Short mmCIF file of C-alpha atoms in Angstrom, two decimals:
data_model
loop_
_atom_site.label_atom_id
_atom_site.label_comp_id
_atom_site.label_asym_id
_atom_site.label_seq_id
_atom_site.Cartn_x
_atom_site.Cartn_y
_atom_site.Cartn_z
CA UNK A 6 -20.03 -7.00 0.95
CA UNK A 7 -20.08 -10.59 0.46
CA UNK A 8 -23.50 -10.78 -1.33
CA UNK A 9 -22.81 -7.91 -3.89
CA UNK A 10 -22.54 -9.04 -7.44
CA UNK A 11 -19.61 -8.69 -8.79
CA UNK A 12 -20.38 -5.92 -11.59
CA UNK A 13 -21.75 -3.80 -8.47
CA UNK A 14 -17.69 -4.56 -6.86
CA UNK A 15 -16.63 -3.42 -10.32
CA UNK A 16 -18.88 -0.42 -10.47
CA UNK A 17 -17.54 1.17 -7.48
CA UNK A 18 -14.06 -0.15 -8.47
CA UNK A 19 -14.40 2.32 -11.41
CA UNK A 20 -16.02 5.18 -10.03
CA UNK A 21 -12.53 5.50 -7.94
CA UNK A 22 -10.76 5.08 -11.24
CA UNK A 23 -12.81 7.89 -12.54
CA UNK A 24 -12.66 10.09 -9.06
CA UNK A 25 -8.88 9.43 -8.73
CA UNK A 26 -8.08 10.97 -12.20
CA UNK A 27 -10.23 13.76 -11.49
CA UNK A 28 -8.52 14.77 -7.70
CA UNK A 29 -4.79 13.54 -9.76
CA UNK A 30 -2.75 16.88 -8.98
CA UNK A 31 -4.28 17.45 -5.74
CA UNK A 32 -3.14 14.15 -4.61
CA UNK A 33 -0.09 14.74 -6.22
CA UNK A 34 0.36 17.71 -4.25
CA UNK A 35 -1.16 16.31 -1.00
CA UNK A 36 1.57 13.37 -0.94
CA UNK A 37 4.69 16.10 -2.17
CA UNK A 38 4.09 18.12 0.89
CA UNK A 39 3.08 15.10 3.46
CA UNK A 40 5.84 13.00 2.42
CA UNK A 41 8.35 15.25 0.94
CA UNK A 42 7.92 12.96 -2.15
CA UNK A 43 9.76 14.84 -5.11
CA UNK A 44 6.86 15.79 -7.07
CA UNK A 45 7.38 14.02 -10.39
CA UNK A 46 7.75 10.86 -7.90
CA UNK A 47 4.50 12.08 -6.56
CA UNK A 48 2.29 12.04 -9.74
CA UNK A 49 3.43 9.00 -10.50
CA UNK A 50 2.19 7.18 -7.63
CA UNK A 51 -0.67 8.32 -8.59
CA UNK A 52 -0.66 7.04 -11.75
CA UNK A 53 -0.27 3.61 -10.18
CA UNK A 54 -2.78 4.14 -7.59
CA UNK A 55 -5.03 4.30 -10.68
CA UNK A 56 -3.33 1.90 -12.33
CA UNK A 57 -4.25 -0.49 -9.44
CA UNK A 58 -7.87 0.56 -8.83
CA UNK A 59 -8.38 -0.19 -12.58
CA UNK A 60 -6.55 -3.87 -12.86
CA UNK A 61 -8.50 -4.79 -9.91
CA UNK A 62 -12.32 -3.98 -11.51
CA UNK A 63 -11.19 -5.66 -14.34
CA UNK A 64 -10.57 -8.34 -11.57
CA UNK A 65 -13.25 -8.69 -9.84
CA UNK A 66 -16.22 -10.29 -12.53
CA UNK A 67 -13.14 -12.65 -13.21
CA UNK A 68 -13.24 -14.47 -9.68
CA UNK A 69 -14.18 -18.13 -10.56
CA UNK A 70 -14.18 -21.71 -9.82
CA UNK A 71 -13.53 -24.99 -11.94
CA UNK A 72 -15.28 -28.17 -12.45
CA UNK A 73 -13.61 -31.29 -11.25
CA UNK A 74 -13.27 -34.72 -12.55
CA UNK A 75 -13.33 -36.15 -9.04
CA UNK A 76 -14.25 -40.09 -10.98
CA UNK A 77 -10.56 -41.00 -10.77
CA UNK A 78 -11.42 -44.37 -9.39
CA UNK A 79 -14.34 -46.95 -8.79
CA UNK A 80 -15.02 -45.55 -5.09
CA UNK A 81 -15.69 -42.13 -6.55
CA UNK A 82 -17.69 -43.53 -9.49
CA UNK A 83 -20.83 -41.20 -9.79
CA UNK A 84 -19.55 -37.98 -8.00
CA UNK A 85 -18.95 -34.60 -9.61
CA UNK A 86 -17.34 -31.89 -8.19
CA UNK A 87 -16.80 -28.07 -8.66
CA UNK A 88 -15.17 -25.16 -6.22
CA UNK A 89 -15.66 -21.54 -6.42
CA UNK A 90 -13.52 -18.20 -4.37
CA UNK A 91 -15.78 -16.88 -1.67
CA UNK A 92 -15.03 -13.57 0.62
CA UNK A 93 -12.51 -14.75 3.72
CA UNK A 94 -14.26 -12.10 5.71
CA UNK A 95 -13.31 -8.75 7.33
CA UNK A 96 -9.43 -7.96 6.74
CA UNK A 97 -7.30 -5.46 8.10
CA UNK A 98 -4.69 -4.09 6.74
CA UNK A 99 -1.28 -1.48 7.59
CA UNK A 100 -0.05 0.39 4.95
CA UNK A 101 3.56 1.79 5.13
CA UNK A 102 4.65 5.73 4.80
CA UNK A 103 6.70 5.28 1.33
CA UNK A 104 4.19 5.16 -0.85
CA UNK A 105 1.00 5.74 1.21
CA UNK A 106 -1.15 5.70 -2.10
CA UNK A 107 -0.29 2.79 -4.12
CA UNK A 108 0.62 0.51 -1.30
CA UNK A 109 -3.01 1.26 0.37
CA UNK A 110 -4.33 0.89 -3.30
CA UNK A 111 -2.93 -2.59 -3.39
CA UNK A 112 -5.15 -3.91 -0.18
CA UNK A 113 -8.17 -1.67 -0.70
CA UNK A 114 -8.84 -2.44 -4.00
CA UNK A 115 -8.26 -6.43 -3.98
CA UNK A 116 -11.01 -6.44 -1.02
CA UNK A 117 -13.29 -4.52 -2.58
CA UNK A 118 -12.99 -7.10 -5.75
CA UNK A 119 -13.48 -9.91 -3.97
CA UNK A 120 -16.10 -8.76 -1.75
CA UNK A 121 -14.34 -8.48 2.22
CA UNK A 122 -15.10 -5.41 3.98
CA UNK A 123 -11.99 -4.20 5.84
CA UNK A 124 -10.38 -1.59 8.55
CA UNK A 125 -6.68 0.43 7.11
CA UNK A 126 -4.48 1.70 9.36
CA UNK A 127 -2.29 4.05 7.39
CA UNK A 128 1.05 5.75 8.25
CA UNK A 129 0.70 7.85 11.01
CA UNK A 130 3.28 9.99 9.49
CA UNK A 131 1.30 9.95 5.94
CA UNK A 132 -2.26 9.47 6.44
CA UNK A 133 -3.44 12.21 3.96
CA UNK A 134 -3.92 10.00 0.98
CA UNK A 135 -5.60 7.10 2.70
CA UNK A 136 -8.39 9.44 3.52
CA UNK A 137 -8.91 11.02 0.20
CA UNK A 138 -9.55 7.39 -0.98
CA UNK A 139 -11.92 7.06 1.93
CA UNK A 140 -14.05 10.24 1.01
CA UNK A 141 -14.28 8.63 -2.77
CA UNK A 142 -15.55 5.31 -1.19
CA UNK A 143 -17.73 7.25 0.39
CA UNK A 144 -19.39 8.49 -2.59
CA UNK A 145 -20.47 5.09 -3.61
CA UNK A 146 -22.91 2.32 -3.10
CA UNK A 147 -21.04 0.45 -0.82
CA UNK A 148 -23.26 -0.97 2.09
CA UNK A 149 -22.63 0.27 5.54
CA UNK A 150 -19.71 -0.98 7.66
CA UNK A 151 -17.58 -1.88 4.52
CA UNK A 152 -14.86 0.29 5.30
CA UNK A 153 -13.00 1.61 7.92
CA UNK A 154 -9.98 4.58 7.27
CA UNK A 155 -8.28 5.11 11.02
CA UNK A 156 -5.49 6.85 11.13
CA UNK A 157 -3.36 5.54 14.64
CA UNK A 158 -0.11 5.48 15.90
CA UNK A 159 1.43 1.97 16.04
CA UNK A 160 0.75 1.43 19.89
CA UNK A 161 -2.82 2.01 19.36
CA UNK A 162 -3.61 -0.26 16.79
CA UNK A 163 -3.85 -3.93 18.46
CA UNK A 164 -6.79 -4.80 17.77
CA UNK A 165 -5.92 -4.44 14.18
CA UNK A 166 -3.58 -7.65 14.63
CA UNK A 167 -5.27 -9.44 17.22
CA UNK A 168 -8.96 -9.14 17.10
CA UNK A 169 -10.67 -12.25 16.06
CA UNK A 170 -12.94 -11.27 13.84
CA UNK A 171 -10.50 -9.67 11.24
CA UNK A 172 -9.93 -13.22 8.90
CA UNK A 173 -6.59 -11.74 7.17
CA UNK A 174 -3.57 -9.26 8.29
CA UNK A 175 -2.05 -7.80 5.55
CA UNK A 176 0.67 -5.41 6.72
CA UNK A 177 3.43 -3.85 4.89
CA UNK A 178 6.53 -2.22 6.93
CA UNK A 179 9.54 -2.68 8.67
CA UNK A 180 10.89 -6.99 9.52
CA UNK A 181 10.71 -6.46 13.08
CA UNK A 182 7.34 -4.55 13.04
CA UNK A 183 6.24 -7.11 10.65
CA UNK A 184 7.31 -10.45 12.26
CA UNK A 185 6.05 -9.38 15.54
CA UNK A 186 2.61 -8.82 14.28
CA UNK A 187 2.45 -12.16 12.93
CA UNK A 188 3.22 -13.90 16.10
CA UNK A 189 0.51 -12.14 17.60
CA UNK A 190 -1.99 -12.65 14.97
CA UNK A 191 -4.06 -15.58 15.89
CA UNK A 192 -5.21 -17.79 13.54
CA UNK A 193 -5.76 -15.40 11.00
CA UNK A 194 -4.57 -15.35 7.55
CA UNK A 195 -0.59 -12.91 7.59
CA UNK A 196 0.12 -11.52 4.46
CA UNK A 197 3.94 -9.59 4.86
CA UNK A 198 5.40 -7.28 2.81
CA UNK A 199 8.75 -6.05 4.36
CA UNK A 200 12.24 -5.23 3.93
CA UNK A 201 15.07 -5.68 1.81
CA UNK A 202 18.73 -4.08 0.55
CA UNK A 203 18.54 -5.32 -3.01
CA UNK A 204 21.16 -6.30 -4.97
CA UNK A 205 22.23 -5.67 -9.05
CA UNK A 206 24.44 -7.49 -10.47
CA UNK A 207 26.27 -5.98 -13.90
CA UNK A 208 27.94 -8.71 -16.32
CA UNK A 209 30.83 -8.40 -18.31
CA UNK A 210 28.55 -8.35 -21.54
CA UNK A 211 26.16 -5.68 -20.17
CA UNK A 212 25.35 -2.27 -22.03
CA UNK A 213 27.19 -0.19 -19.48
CA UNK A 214 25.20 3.45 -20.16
CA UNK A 215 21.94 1.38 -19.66
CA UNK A 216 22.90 -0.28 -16.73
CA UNK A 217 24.13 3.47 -15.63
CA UNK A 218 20.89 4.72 -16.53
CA UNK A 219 18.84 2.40 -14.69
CA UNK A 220 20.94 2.08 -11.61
CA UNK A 221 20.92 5.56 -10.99
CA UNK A 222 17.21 5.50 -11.32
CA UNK A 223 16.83 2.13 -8.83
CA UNK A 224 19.28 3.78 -6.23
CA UNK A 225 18.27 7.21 -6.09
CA UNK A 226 14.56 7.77 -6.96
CA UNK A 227 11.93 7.95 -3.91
CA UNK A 228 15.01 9.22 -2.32
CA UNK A 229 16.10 5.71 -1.82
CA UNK A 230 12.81 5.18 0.74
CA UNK A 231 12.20 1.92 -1.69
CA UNK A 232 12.53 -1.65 -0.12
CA UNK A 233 14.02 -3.01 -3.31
CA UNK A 234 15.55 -0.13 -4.24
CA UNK A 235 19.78 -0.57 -5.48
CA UNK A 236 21.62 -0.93 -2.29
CA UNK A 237 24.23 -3.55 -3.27
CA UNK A 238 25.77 -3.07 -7.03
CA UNK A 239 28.03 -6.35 -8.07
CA UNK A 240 29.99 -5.40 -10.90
CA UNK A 241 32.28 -7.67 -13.19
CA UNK A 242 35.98 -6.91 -12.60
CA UNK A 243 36.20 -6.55 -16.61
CA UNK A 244 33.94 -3.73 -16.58
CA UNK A 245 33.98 -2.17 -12.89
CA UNK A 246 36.22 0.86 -13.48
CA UNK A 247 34.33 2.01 -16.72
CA UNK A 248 30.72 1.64 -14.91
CA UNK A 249 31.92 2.80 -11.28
CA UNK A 250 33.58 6.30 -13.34
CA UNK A 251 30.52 6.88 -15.19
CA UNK A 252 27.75 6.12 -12.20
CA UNK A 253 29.56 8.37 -10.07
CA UNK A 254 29.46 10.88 -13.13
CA UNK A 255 25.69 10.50 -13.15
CA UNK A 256 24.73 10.42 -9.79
CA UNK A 257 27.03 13.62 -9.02
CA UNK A 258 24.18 15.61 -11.52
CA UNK A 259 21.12 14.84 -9.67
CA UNK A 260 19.41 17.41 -8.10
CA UNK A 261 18.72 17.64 -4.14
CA UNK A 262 16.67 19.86 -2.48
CA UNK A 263 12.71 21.34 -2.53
CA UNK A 264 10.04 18.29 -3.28
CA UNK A 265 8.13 20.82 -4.84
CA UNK A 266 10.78 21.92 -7.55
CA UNK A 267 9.87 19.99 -11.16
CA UNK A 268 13.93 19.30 -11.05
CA UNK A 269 14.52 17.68 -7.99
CA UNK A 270 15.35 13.88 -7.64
CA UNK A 271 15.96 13.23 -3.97
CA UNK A 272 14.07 15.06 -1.54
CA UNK A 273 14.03 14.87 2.06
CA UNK A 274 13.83 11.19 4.27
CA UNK A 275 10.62 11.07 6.17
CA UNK A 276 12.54 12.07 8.94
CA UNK A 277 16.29 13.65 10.02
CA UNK A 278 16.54 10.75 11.84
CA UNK A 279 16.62 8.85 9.18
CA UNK A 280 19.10 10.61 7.65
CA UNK A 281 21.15 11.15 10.48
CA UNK A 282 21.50 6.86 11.00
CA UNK A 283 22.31 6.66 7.57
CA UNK A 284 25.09 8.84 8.02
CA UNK A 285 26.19 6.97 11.07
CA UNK A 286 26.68 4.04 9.09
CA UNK A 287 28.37 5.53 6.45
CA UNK A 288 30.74 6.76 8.75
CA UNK A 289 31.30 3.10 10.57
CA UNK A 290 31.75 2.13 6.44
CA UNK A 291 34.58 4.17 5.91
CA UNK A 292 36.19 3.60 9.18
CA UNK A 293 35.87 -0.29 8.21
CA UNK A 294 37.87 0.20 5.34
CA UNK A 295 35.09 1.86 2.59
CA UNK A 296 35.56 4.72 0.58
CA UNK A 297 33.38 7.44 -0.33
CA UNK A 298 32.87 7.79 -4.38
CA UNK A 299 30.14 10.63 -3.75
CA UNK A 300 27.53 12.35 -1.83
CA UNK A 301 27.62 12.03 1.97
CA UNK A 302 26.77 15.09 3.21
CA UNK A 303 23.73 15.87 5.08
CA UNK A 304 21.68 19.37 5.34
CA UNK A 305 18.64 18.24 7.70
CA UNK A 306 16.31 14.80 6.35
CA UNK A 307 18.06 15.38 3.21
CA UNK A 308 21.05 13.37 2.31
CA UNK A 309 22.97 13.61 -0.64
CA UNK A 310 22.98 10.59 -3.29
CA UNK A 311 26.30 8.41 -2.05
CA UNK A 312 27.96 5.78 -3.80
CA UNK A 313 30.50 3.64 -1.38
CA UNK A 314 33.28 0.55 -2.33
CA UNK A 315 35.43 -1.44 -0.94
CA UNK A 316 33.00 -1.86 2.11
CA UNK A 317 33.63 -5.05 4.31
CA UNK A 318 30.32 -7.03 3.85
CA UNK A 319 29.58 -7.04 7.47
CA UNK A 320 29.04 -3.64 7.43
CA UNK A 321 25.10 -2.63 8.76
CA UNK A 322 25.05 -0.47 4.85
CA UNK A 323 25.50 -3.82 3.42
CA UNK A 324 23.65 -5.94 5.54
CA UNK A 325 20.22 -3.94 6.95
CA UNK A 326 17.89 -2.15 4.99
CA UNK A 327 19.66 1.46 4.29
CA UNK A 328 16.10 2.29 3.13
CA UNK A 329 17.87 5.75 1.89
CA UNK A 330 19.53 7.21 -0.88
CA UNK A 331 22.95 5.34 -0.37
CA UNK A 332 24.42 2.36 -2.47
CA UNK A 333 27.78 0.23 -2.49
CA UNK A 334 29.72 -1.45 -5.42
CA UNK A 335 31.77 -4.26 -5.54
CA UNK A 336 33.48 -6.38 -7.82
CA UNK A 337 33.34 -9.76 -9.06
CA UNK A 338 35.01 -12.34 -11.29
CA UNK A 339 32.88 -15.22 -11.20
CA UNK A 340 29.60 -14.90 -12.03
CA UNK A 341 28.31 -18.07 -9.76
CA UNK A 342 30.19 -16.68 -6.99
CA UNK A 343 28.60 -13.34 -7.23
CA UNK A 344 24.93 -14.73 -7.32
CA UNK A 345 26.40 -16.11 -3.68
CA UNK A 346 27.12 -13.00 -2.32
CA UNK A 347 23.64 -11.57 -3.67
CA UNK A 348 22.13 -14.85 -1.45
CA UNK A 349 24.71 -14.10 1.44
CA UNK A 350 21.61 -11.75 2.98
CA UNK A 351 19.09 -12.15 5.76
CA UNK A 352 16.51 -10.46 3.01
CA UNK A 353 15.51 -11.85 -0.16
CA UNK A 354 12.91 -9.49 -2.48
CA UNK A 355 13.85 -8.83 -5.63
CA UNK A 356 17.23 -8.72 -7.66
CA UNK A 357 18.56 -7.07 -11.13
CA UNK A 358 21.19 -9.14 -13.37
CA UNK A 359 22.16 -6.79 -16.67
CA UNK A 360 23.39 -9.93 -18.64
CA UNK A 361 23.11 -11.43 -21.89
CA UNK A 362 23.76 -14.58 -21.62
CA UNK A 363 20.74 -16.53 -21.89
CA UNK A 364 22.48 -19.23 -19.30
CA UNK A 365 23.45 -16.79 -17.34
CA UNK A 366 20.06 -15.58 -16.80
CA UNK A 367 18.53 -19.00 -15.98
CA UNK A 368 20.99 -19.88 -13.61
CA UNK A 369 20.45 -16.33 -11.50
CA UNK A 370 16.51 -17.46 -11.63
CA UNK A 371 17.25 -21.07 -10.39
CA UNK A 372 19.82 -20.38 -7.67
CA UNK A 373 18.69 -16.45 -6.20
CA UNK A 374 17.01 -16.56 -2.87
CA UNK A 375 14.30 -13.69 -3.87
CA UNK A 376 11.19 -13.42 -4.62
CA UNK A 377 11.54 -12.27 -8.27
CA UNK A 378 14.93 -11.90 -10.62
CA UNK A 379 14.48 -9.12 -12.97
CA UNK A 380 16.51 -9.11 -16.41
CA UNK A 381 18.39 -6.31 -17.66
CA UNK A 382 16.59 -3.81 -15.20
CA UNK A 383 16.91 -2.82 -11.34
CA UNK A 384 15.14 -4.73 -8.93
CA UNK A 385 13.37 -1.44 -8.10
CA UNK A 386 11.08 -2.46 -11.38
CA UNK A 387 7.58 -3.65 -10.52
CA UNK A 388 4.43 -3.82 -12.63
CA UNK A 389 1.04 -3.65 -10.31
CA UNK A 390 -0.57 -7.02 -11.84
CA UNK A 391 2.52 -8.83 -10.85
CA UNK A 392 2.92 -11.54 -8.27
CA UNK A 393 5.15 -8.86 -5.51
CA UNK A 394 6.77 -10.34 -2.41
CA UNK A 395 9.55 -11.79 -0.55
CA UNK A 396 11.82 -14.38 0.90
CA UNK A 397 13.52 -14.88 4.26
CA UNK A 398 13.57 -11.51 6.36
CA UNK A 399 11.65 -9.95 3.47
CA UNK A 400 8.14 -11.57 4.51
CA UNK A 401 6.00 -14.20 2.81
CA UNK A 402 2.70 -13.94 0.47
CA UNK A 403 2.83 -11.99 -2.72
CA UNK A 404 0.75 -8.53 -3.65
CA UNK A 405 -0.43 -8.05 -7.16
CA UNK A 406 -4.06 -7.60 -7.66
CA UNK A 407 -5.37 -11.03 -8.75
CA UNK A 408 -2.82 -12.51 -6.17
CA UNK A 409 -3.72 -10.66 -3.55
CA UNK A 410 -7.97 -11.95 -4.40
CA UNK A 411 -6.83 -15.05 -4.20
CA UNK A 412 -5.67 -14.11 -0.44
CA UNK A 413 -8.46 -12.64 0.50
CA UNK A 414 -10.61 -15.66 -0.94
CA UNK A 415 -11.04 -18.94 -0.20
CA UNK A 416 -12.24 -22.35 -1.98
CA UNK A 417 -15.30 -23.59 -1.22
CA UNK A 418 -15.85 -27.05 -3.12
CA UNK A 419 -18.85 -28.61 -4.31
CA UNK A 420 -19.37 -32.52 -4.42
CA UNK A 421 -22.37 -34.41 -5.68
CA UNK A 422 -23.44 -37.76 -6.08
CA UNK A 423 -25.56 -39.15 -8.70
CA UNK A 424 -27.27 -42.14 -7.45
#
């Protein structure tokens, strides 16, 4: 791996590009019925696993060095020096069951770019897709030993965190999966995506049908199985009974049900269990004090779209990762106070402000505790070429394609002296 030229990286690079477009409904279909992904949600994780595969060939004939001026005084008069990215080595890499595509797409591709043969362990609950992209590597001219697809439950993977000669662990999951993994790692590279319950904030100047719009969208869509999807909604006291009347409005039309159906919006959690803890909590929520705006019910792993208020903050819906379709509001009257409350969280990923005010907007950048503040959208919102990651609980590194090279590279300088 590490002695093929780059254009041969991008070449198979694009032949996935090509093969993934080709197989596009019948991975679509694969990951509605593995992962009870609603089906629009489906094809477009495909479009991003695409999407990904694509940015990253462009990526890898773009990996390069810089020359140094290294004369900056008379000891190091006559030396030159340059540094180039080489390979770190073998990585492995744990891939997460909520979007077993593009998530996978975002370690494979970046080591195939910058030239590091690797070992995936998808979800053992959603392994389907991480094989298809397997049996397209296959097709290539990738030398022997490059890659390694093994689907595993979690107690039989060790040796993906601890074996010596894997260089990088790049794992996206659950905190406490995620932090204990690191500890054991070695002295290996830890790359760690994790959890969240992400907040939005809505100003007193916002467009309140956009917000609506969006908020619906950031809460709701994946089913809520979204670490920064909208589980904490701060709205100005100015505006909160006007955008709580209409987001309950809106949330009370989406469809539940069948994955499969064109018109559904939530389908099932990857598990009743899932669904039945989220109901737990609701229930402790409303016994705290909360009240139920909609949803609630339960028929299985699917849960209906529920909007809470007036939850105590100590509440496990407000603090842990809900990591379902379930969201609370609140209301605020100072808008440095509310950035506060936003802060007041072991997790720190991403965060939505809908504001206008230009000093407004600064301020939320300077003072959040996240890894990226996103204007006049949900925090749900991510582009693939973007630098992706955390804070605090949430874990520490950033995805992105030419982010996650870097990672999976390291500088190797150059001096010389001329006599």
């Amino acid at each position: 791996m590490r002695a093929m030229p780059p254009y041969e990286r991008q070449k198979v690079l694009n032949h996935c590009v090509t093969r993934f477009t080709e197989r596009a409904e019948e991975l679509a279909q694969a990951l509605c019925i593995e992962a009870g992904k609603p089906i629009k949600d489906s094809r477009g994780e495909v479009t991003r696993l695409i999407d990904t595969f694509r940015m990253a060939a462009e990526e890898s004939v773009r990996i390069e060095g810089t020359v140094m001026n290294l004369e900056t005084g008379a000891r190091s008069k006559g030396y030159r020096g340059q540094y180039r990215r080489v390979p770190i080595g073998a990585c492995s890499f744990i891939s997460p069951f909520n979007f077993p595509l593009n998530l996978a797409a975002h370690k494979v591709a970046p080591a195939i770019a910058a030239g590091c043969p690797f070992v995936l362990k998808p979800a053992s609950l959603t392994p389907i897709g991480a094989l298809v992209i397997g049996e397209v590597l296959a097709e290539t001219d990738l030398p022997a030993g490059a890659f390694s697809i093994l689907p595993c439950k979690r107690d039989g993977a060790d040796l993906f965190t601890t074996d010596e000669r894997l260089k990088l662990l790049s794992f996206t999951g659950s905190p406490d999966v995620g932090w204990a993994l690191k500890a054991k790692a070695g002295k290996k590279k830890v790359v760690l995506e994790l959890g969240g319950n992400a907040a939005v904030l809505v100003d007193s100047d916002a467009d309140i049908d956009d917000a609506v719009a969006r908020i619906v969208f950031g809460a709701f869509y994946q089913s809520g199985q979204s670490c920064i999807g909208v589980q904490r909604i701060l709205v100005h006291a100015d505006v909160y009974d006007t955008f709580r009347d209409k987001l309950v409005a809106a949330t009370g039309k989406l469809i539940s049900g069948d994955p499969a159906d064109e018109n559904t919006f939530v389908g099932p959690l990857i598990a009743e269990s899932e669904a039945e803890r989220l109901t737990d909590w609701i229930g402790k929520a409303v016994d705290a004090g909360g009240r139920v705006l909609c949803g609630g019910g339960r028929d299985g792993a699917i849960l209906e779209p529920t909007l809470l208020e007036n939850v105590p903050r100590d509440q496990a819906i407000c603090t842990e990762e809900a990591f379902g379709p379930v969201a609370v509001l609140s209301r605020f009257d100072d808008f440095s106070g509310a950035l506060d409350v936003i802060n007041d969280s072991a997790f720190g990923l991403q965060a939505g402000i809908f504001t206008r005010d230009l000093y407004r907007m600064l301020e939320a950048w300077d003072r959040l505790e996240v890894g990226g503040v996103v204007i006049g959208d949900v925090p749900s919102w991510r582009a693939d070429n973007m630098p992706y990651g955390g804070v605090k609980d949430s874990g520490l590194g950033r995805e992105g394609v030419r982010f996650a090279i870097e990672d999976m590279t390291e500088i190797r300088n150059l001096v010389i002296r001329v006599p």
